[in-house]
PDB file of C-alpha atoms in Angstrom:
ATOM      1  CA  MET V  14       1.079 -21.975 181.033  1.00 45.00           C
ATOM      2  CA  ARG V  15       3.358 -24.971 181.080  1.00 46.00           C
ATOM      3  CA  ILE V  16       0.556 -27.477 180.323  1.00 43.00           C
ATOM      4  CA  PRO V  17      -0.739 -25.721 177.142  1.00 41.00           C
ATOM      5  CA  PHE V  18       2.834 -25.421 175.891  1.00 37.00           C
ATOM      6  CA  LEU V  19       3.439 -29.123 176.441  1.00 40.00           C
ATOM      7  CA  LEU V  20       0.184 -29.970 174.643  1.00 35.00           C
ATOM      8  CA  PHE V  21       1.162 -27.751 171.678  1.00 36.00           C
ATOM      9  CA  ALA V  22       4.651 -29.289 171.470  1.00 40.00           C
ATOM     10  CA  THR V  23       3.159 -32.806 171.559  1.00 42.00           C
ATOM     11  CA  ALA V  24       0.702 -31.979 168.795  1.00 39.00           C
ATOM     12  CA  LEU V  25       3.452 -30.397 166.664  1.00 37.00           C
ATOM     13  CA  LEU V  26       5.754 -33.403 167.018  1.00 40.00           C
ATOM     14  CA  GLY V  27       2.890 -35.744 166.248  1.00 41.00           C
ATOM     15  CA  SER V  28       1.941 -33.878 163.113  1.00 38.00           C
ATOM     16  CA  SER V  29       5.566 -33.759 162.004  1.00 38.00           C
ATOM     17  CA  ALA V  30       5.961 -37.497 162.440  1.00 39.00           C
ATOM     18  CA  TRP V  31       2.728 -38.094 160.485  1.00 36.00           C
ATOM     19  CA  ALA V  32       3.969 -35.886 157.632  1.00 39.00           C
ATOM     20  CA  GLN V  33       7.266 -37.778 157.473  1.00 43.00           C
ATOM     21  CA  ASP V  34       5.478 -41.124 157.383  1.00 50.00           C
ATOM     22  CA  GLU V  35       3.383 -40.084 154.386  1.00 61.00           C
ATOM     23  CA  GLU V  36       5.426 -40.855 151.264  1.00 73.00           C
ATOM     24  CA  SER V  37       5.265 -38.282 148.469  1.00 88.00           C
ATOM     25  CA  PRO V  38       4.072 -39.520 145.039  1.00 93.00           C
ATOM     26  CA  TYR V  39       6.650 -37.326 143.315  1.00 97.00           C
ATOM     27  CA  TYR V  40      10.230 -38.428 142.727  1.00 97.00           C
ATOM     28  CA  LEU V  41      13.557 -37.578 141.155  1.00 98.00           C
ATOM     29  CA  GLN V  42      15.566 -40.184 139.324  1.00 98.00           C
ATOM     30  CA  LEU V  43      19.165 -40.321 138.085  1.00 98.00           C
ATOM     31  CA  SER V  44      20.501 -42.957 135.674  1.00 98.00           C
ATOM     32  CA  LEU V  45      23.931 -43.969 134.382  1.00 98.00           C
ATOM     33  CA  GLY V  46      24.598 -46.711 131.843  1.00 98.00           C
ATOM     34  CA  GLY V  47      26.768 -48.274 129.207  1.00 98.00           C
ATOM     35  CA  VAL V  48      25.643 -47.863 125.578  1.00 98.00           C
ATOM     36  CA  PHE V  49      26.038 -50.449 122.818  1.00 98.00           C
ATOM     37  CA  SER V  50      25.053 -49.256 119.360  1.00 97.00           C
ATOM     38  CA  GLU V  51      23.914 -51.331 116.424  1.00 97.00           C
ATOM     39  CA  ASN V  52      26.087 -51.266 113.277  1.00 97.00           C
ATOM     40  CA  ALA V  53      25.291 -48.733 110.585  1.00 95.00           C
ATOM     41  CA  GLN V  54      24.633 -50.422 107.249  1.00 94.00           C
ATOM     42  CA  ASP V  55      24.459 -49.178 103.670  1.00 93.00           C
ATOM     43  CA  VAL V  56      25.940 -45.789 104.572  1.00 94.00           C
ATOM     44  CA  PRO V  57      28.992 -44.016 103.173  1.00 93.00           C
ATOM     45  CA  GLY V  58      31.810 -46.342 104.180  1.00 93.00           C
ATOM     46  CA  GLY V  59      29.682 -49.486 103.996  1.00 94.00           C
ATOM     47  CA  THR V  60      28.984 -51.236 107.286  1.00 95.00           C
ATOM     48  CA  ILE V  61      30.320 -49.237 110.206  1.00 95.00           C
ATOM     49  CA  GLY V  62      30.564 -50.363 113.842  1.00 97.00           C
ATOM     50  CA  PHE V  63      30.683 -48.348 117.038  1.00 97.00           C
ATOM     51  CA  ASP V  64      32.621 -48.586 120.266  1.00 97.00           C
ATOM     52  CA  PRO V  65      30.678 -48.817 123.548  1.00 97.00           C
ATOM     53  CA  GLY V  66      29.772 -45.469 125.141  1.00 98.00           C
ATOM     54  CA  PHE V  67      27.833 -44.137 128.096  1.00 98.00           C
ATOM     55  CA  SER V  68      24.412 -42.708 128.867  1.00 98.00           C
ATOM     56  CA  THR V  69      22.961 -40.586 131.637  1.00 98.00           C
ATOM     57  CA  GLY V  70      19.455 -39.396 132.405  1.00 98.00           C
ATOM     58  CA  PHE V  71      17.579 -37.206 134.864  1.00 98.00           C
ATOM     59  CA  ALA V  72      13.823 -37.571 135.412  1.00 98.00           C
ATOM     60  CA  LEU V  73      11.047 -35.958 137.420  1.00 98.00           C
ATOM     61  CA  GLY V  74       8.009 -38.203 137.854  1.00 98.00           C
ATOM     62  CA  ARG V  75       4.822 -39.046 139.697  1.00 97.00           C
ATOM     63  CA  SER V  76       3.703 -42.462 140.914  1.00 95.00           C
ATOM     64  CA  PHE V  77       0.107 -43.717 141.037  1.00 95.00           C
ATOM     65  CA  GLU V  78      -0.650 -46.689 143.221  1.00 91.00           C
ATOM     66  CA  TYR V  79      -3.238 -49.306 142.273  1.00 90.00           C
ATOM     67  CA  GLY V  80      -3.498 -51.598 145.278  1.00 84.00           C
ATOM     68  CA  ASP V  81      -0.563 -53.038 147.179  1.00 85.00           C
ATOM     69  CA  SER V  82       1.321 -54.562 144.257  1.00 91.00           C
ATOM     70  CA  LEU V  83       0.771 -52.491 141.131  1.00 94.00           C
ATOM     71  CA  GLY V  84       1.807 -48.929 140.344  1.00 94.00           C
ATOM     72  CA  TYR V  85       2.078 -46.635 137.312  1.00 96.00           C
ATOM     73  CA  ASP V  86       4.700 -43.938 136.807  1.00 97.00           C
ATOM     74  CA  ILE V  87       4.608 -40.927 134.501  1.00 98.00           C
ATOM     75  CA  GLU V  88       7.867 -38.994 134.133  1.00 98.00           C
ATOM     76  CA  LEU V  89       9.624 -36.316 132.177  1.00 98.00           C
ATOM     77  CA  GLU V  90      13.213 -37.238 131.370  1.00 98.00           C
ATOM     78  CA  THR V  91      16.262 -35.583 129.905  1.00 98.00           C
ATOM     79  CA  TYR V  92      18.450 -38.287 128.327  1.00 98.00           C
ATOM     80  CA  TYR V  93      21.972 -38.067 126.906  1.00 98.00           C
ATOM     81  CA  GLN V  94      24.147 -40.733 125.245  1.00 98.00           C
ATOM     82  CA  ALA V  95      27.574 -40.619 123.694  1.00 98.00           C
ATOM     83  CA  PHE V  96      29.764 -43.161 121.854  1.00 97.00           C
ATOM     84  CA  THR V  97      32.295 -43.258 119.028  1.00 97.00           C
ATOM     85  CA  VAL V  98      32.796 -44.901 115.637  1.00 96.00           C
ATOM     86  CA  ASP V  99      34.982 -47.998 115.791  1.00 96.00           C
ATOM     87  CA  GLU V 100      38.559 -46.858 114.999  1.00 93.00           C
ATOM     88  CA  ASP V 101      39.065 -49.803 112.673  1.00 94.00           C
ATOM     89  CA  ASP V 102      36.033 -48.709 110.567  1.00 94.00           C
ATOM     90  CA  LEU V 103      36.654 -45.009 110.621  1.00 93.00           C
ATOM     91  CA  PRO V 104      39.102 -44.955 107.643  1.00 92.00           C
ATOM     92  CA  ALA V 105      36.350 -46.428 105.441  1.00 93.00           C
ATOM     93  CA  ILE V 106      34.497 -43.084 105.720  1.00 93.00           C
ATOM     94  CA  ALA V 107      36.663 -41.094 103.315  1.00 85.00           C
ATOM     95  CA  SER V 108      35.878 -37.605 104.599  1.00 84.00           C
ATOM     96  CA  ALA V 109      35.683 -38.465 108.319  1.00 87.00           C
ATOM     97  CA  VAL V 110      37.545 -36.115 110.630  1.00 86.00           C
ATOM     98  CA  ASP V 111      35.913 -36.871 114.000  1.00 90.00           C
ATOM     99  CA  ASP V 112      34.473 -40.070 115.424  1.00 92.00           C
ATOM    100  CA  ASP V 113      31.948 -38.675 117.944  1.00 95.00           C
ATOM    101  CA  ALA V 114      28.282 -39.734 118.050  1.00 96.00           C
ATOM    102  CA  LYS V 115      25.859 -38.354 120.612  1.00 96.00           C
ATOM    103  CA  THR V 116      22.190 -37.632 121.246  1.00 97.00           C
ATOM    104  CA  LEU V 117      20.311 -35.332 123.639  1.00 98.00           C
ATOM    105  CA  ALA V 118      16.622 -36.132 124.007  1.00 98.00           C
ATOM    106  CA  PHE V 119      13.632 -35.020 126.044  1.00 98.00           C
ATOM    107  CA  MET V 120      11.260 -37.895 126.784  1.00 98.00           C
ATOM    108  CA  VAL V 121       7.819 -38.524 128.261  1.00 98.00           C
ATOM    109  CA  ASN V 122       7.744 -42.014 129.818  1.00 98.00           C
ATOM    110  CA  GLY V 123       5.049 -44.283 131.169  1.00 98.00           C
ATOM    111  CA  LEU V 124       6.071 -47.275 133.297  1.00 97.00           C
ATOM    112  CA  LEU V 125       4.299 -50.068 135.182  1.00 97.00           C
ATOM    113  CA  ASP V 126       5.699 -51.265 138.524  1.00 95.00           C
ATOM    114  CA  TRP V 127       4.798 -54.712 139.875  1.00 95.00           C
ATOM    115  CA  LYS V 128       5.845 -55.361 143.459  1.00 93.00           C
ATOM    116  CA  PHE V 129       6.245 -59.081 144.044  1.00 92.00           C
ATOM    117  CA  THR V 130       7.733 -58.648 147.536  1.00 91.00           C
ATOM    118  CA  GLN V 131       7.900 -55.710 149.974  1.00 86.00           C
ATOM    119  CA  GLN V 132      11.334 -54.726 148.669  1.00 92.00           C
ATOM    120  CA  TYR V 133      11.551 -56.061 145.094  1.00 96.00           C
ATOM    121  CA  SER V 134       9.600 -54.997 142.023  1.00 96.00           C
ATOM    122  CA  ILE V 135       9.789 -55.314 138.252  1.00 97.00           C
ATOM    123  CA  TYR V 136       9.266 -52.249 136.048  1.00 98.00           C
ATOM    124  CA  GLY V 137       8.748 -51.775 132.360  1.00 98.00           C
ATOM    125  CA  GLY V 138       7.395 -49.211 129.945  1.00 98.00           C
ATOM    126  CA  LEU V 139       7.713 -47.032 126.875  1.00 98.00           C
ATOM    127  CA  GLY V 140       8.757 -43.487 126.136  1.00 98.00           C
ATOM    128  CA  LEU V 141       8.230 -40.988 123.337  1.00 98.00           C
ATOM    129  CA  GLY V 142       9.995 -37.683 122.849  1.00 98.00           C
ATOM    130  CA  TRP V 143      12.133 -35.356 120.786  1.00 98.00           C
ATOM    131  CA  ALA V 144      15.846 -35.724 120.149  1.00 97.00           C
ATOM    132  CA  LYS V 145      16.976 -32.127 120.035  1.00 93.00           C
ATOM    133  CA  GLU V 146      20.561 -32.919 119.109  1.00 92.00           C
ATOM    134  CA  ILE V 147      21.596 -35.937 117.038  1.00 94.00           C
ATOM    135  CA  GLU V 148      25.250 -35.894 116.034  1.00 94.00           C
ATOM    136  CA  TYR V 149      27.268 -38.315 113.955  1.00 95.00           C
ATOM    137  CA  SER V 150      30.410 -36.305 113.214  1.00 94.00           C
ATOM    138  CA  SER V 151      32.015 -38.891 110.963  1.00 94.00           C
ATOM    139  CA  TRP V 152      29.277 -38.322 108.336  1.00 94.00           C
ATOM    140  CA  ASP V 153      29.206 -34.526 108.767  1.00 92.00           C
ATOM    141  CA  SER V 154      32.484 -33.344 107.259  1.00 89.00           C
ATOM    142  CA  GLY V 155      34.059 -32.931 103.823  1.00 89.00           C
ATOM    143  CA  SER V 156      31.551 -33.837 101.134  1.00 90.00           C
ATOM    144  CA  LEU V 157      29.174 -35.527 103.609  1.00 93.00           C
ATOM    145  CA  ARG V 158      26.498 -33.621 105.445  1.00 93.00           C
ATOM    146  CA  ILE V 159      23.823 -34.589 108.019  1.00 92.00           C
ATOM    147  CA  THR V 160      20.714 -32.882 106.692  1.00 89.00           C
ATOM    148  CA  ASP V 161      18.704 -32.909 109.938  1.00 86.00           C
ATOM    149  CA  SER V 162      20.138 -33.032 113.477  1.00 89.00           C
ATOM    150  CA  SER V 163      16.862 -33.540 115.367  1.00 94.00           C
ATOM    151  CA  GLY V 164      13.871 -35.862 115.258  1.00 95.00           C
ATOM    152  CA  VAL V 165      11.394 -38.111 117.079  1.00 97.00           C
ATOM    153  CA  ALA V 166      12.795 -40.569 119.598  1.00 98.00           C
ATOM    154  CA  ILE V 167      11.293 -43.695 121.122  1.00 98.00           C
ATOM    155  CA  GLN V 168      12.473 -45.979 123.902  1.00 98.00           C
ATOM    156  CA  GLY V 169      11.560 -49.067 125.919  1.00 98.00           C
ATOM    157  CA  ARG V 170      12.728 -49.922 129.415  1.00 98.00           C
ATOM    158  CA  LEU V 171      12.696 -53.069 131.593  1.00 98.00           C
ATOM    159  CA  GLY V 172      14.324 -53.735 134.903  1.00 98.00           C
ATOM    160  CA  LEU V 173      14.397 -54.702 138.555  1.00 98.00           C
ATOM    161  CA  ALA V 174      13.944 -52.300 141.493  1.00 97.00           C
ATOM    162  CA  TYR V 175      15.025 -52.705 145.109  1.00 96.00           C
ATOM    163  CA  ASN V 176      13.554 -50.535 147.850  1.00 93.00           C
ATOM    164  CA  LEU V 177      16.344 -49.221 150.081  1.00 92.00           C
ATOM    165  CA  GLY V 178      13.942 -47.601 152.530  1.00 85.00           C
ATOM    166  CA  GLU V 179      10.774 -45.576 152.562  1.00 79.00           C
ATOM    167  CA  TYR V 180      12.077 -42.857 150.263  1.00 89.00           C
ATOM    168  CA  TYR V 181      14.819 -44.530 148.125  1.00 93.00           C
ATOM    169  CA  ASP V 182      14.968 -47.076 145.344  1.00 95.00           C
ATOM    170  CA  ALA V 183      17.968 -48.604 143.517  1.00 97.00           C
ATOM    171  CA  ARG V 184      17.268 -49.990 140.031  1.00 98.00           C
ATOM    172  CA  ILE V 185      19.109 -51.939 137.367  1.00 98.00           C
ATOM    173  CA  GLY V 186      17.685 -52.242 133.884  1.00 98.00           C
ATOM    174  CA  TYR V 187      17.820 -52.390 130.108  1.00 98.00           C
ATOM    175  CA  ARG V 188      16.951 -49.501 127.757  1.00 98.00           C
ATOM    176  CA  TYR V 189      16.226 -49.617 124.014  1.00 98.00           C
ATOM    177  CA  PHE V 190      16.584 -46.212 122.389  1.00 98.00           C
ATOM    178  CA  LYS V 191      16.065 -45.148 118.782  1.00 97.00           C
ATOM    179  CA  THR V 192      15.641 -41.942 116.830  1.00 97.00           C
ATOM    180  CA  GLU V 193      14.027 -41.576 113.442  1.00 95.00           C
ATOM    181  CA  PRO V 194      16.422 -42.259 110.479  1.00 94.00           C
ATOM    182  CA  ILE V 195      18.958 -39.568 109.757  1.00 93.00           C
ATOM    183  CA  ASP V 196      19.712 -38.526 106.155  1.00 94.00           C
ATOM    184  CA  ILE V 197      23.352 -38.337 105.048  1.00 94.00           C
ATOM    185  CA  GLU V 198      23.867 -36.306 101.878  1.00 94.00           C
ATOM    186  CA  ASP V 199      26.903 -36.674  99.665  1.00 93.00           C
ATOM    187  CA  THR V 200      27.198 -33.277  98.050  1.00 90.00           C
ATOM    188  CA  THR V 201      29.760 -34.497  95.482  1.00 88.00           C
ATOM    189  CA  ALA V 202      27.895 -37.582  94.288  1.00 87.00           C
ATOM    190  CA  GLY V 203      24.450 -36.027  94.745  1.00 88.00           C
ATOM    191  CA  THR V 204      23.175 -39.072  96.675  1.00 91.00           C
ATOM    192  CA  THR V 205      21.433 -39.451 100.034  1.00 94.00           C
ATOM    193  CA  ASP V 206      21.678 -42.434 102.415  1.00 93.00           C
ATOM    194  CA  GLU V 207      19.839 -43.206 105.665  1.00 93.00           C
ATOM    195  CA  LEU V 208      21.483 -43.859 108.996  1.00 94.00           C
ATOM    196  CA  ASP V 209      18.954 -46.010 110.788  1.00 95.00           C
ATOM    197  CA  ILE V 210      20.269 -47.605 113.990  1.00 95.00           C
ATOM    198  CA  ALA V 211      19.241 -48.139 117.606  1.00 97.00           C
ATOM    199  CA  GLN V 212      21.159 -48.238 120.870  1.00 98.00           C
ATOM    200  CA  HIS V 213      20.981 -50.738 123.736  1.00 98.00           C
ATOM    201  CA  SER V 214      21.914 -49.652 127.249  1.00 98.00           C
ATOM    202  CA  LEU V 215      22.471 -51.467 130.538  1.00 98.00           C
ATOM    203  CA  GLU V 216      22.008 -48.968 133.356  1.00 98.00           C
ATOM    204  CA  VAL V 217      21.760 -48.399 137.076  1.00 98.00           C
ATOM    205  CA  LEU V 218      19.260 -45.882 138.460  1.00 98.00           C
ATOM    206  CA  PHE V 219      18.727 -44.206 141.834  1.00 97.00           C
ATOM    207  CA  ARG V 220      15.321 -42.782 142.763  1.00 96.00           C
ATOM    208  CA  TRP V 221      14.240 -40.752 145.744  1.00 95.00           C
ATOM    209  CA  SER V 222      10.867 -39.365 146.769  1.00 93.00           C
ATOM    210  CA  LEU V 223      10.469 -35.638 147.192  1.00 89.00           C
TER     211      LEU V 223
END
């Protein structure tokens, strides 16, 4: 009785160790960054600048390996960014009450990973999605009105990854993010202007396999 039990325990421990050694292709990823927006030009108020803000993202993805050095990731990401209009430029927008600017977007990303050592790799890719909430409060008060608060979003990412162990990666990278132009209507003058700007983000990311 003791011998079969020992054999069963040995087999169970062996299978558990094998399962732990097999890395899952699925992962979760969390990002946090600083956002730097381009200036808005030819909008009510003239040329308007923005103060730096922050961004955060949460992604669920799957990795596909092509040999020992190349991989491809597909992920679904929820991305949020927030920043404010430069306080020195805010008075130029006559009807501005608030200075908030923010975007919530849902993205589908494809990224290539090139491992040039066992621990270091370079990643880069593109993303396409839908910005469900695009808010520029300074142009959405008084006689000014944002006519559409959602639209298509695109992004590009490039960075360096460091493997902390079998299941964890730390990453640092650059993100380019842009939504389709937003129309600003002046209900008093009967005119419409386009707010067409992009944001640049420097971010740190942490990824772990499921």
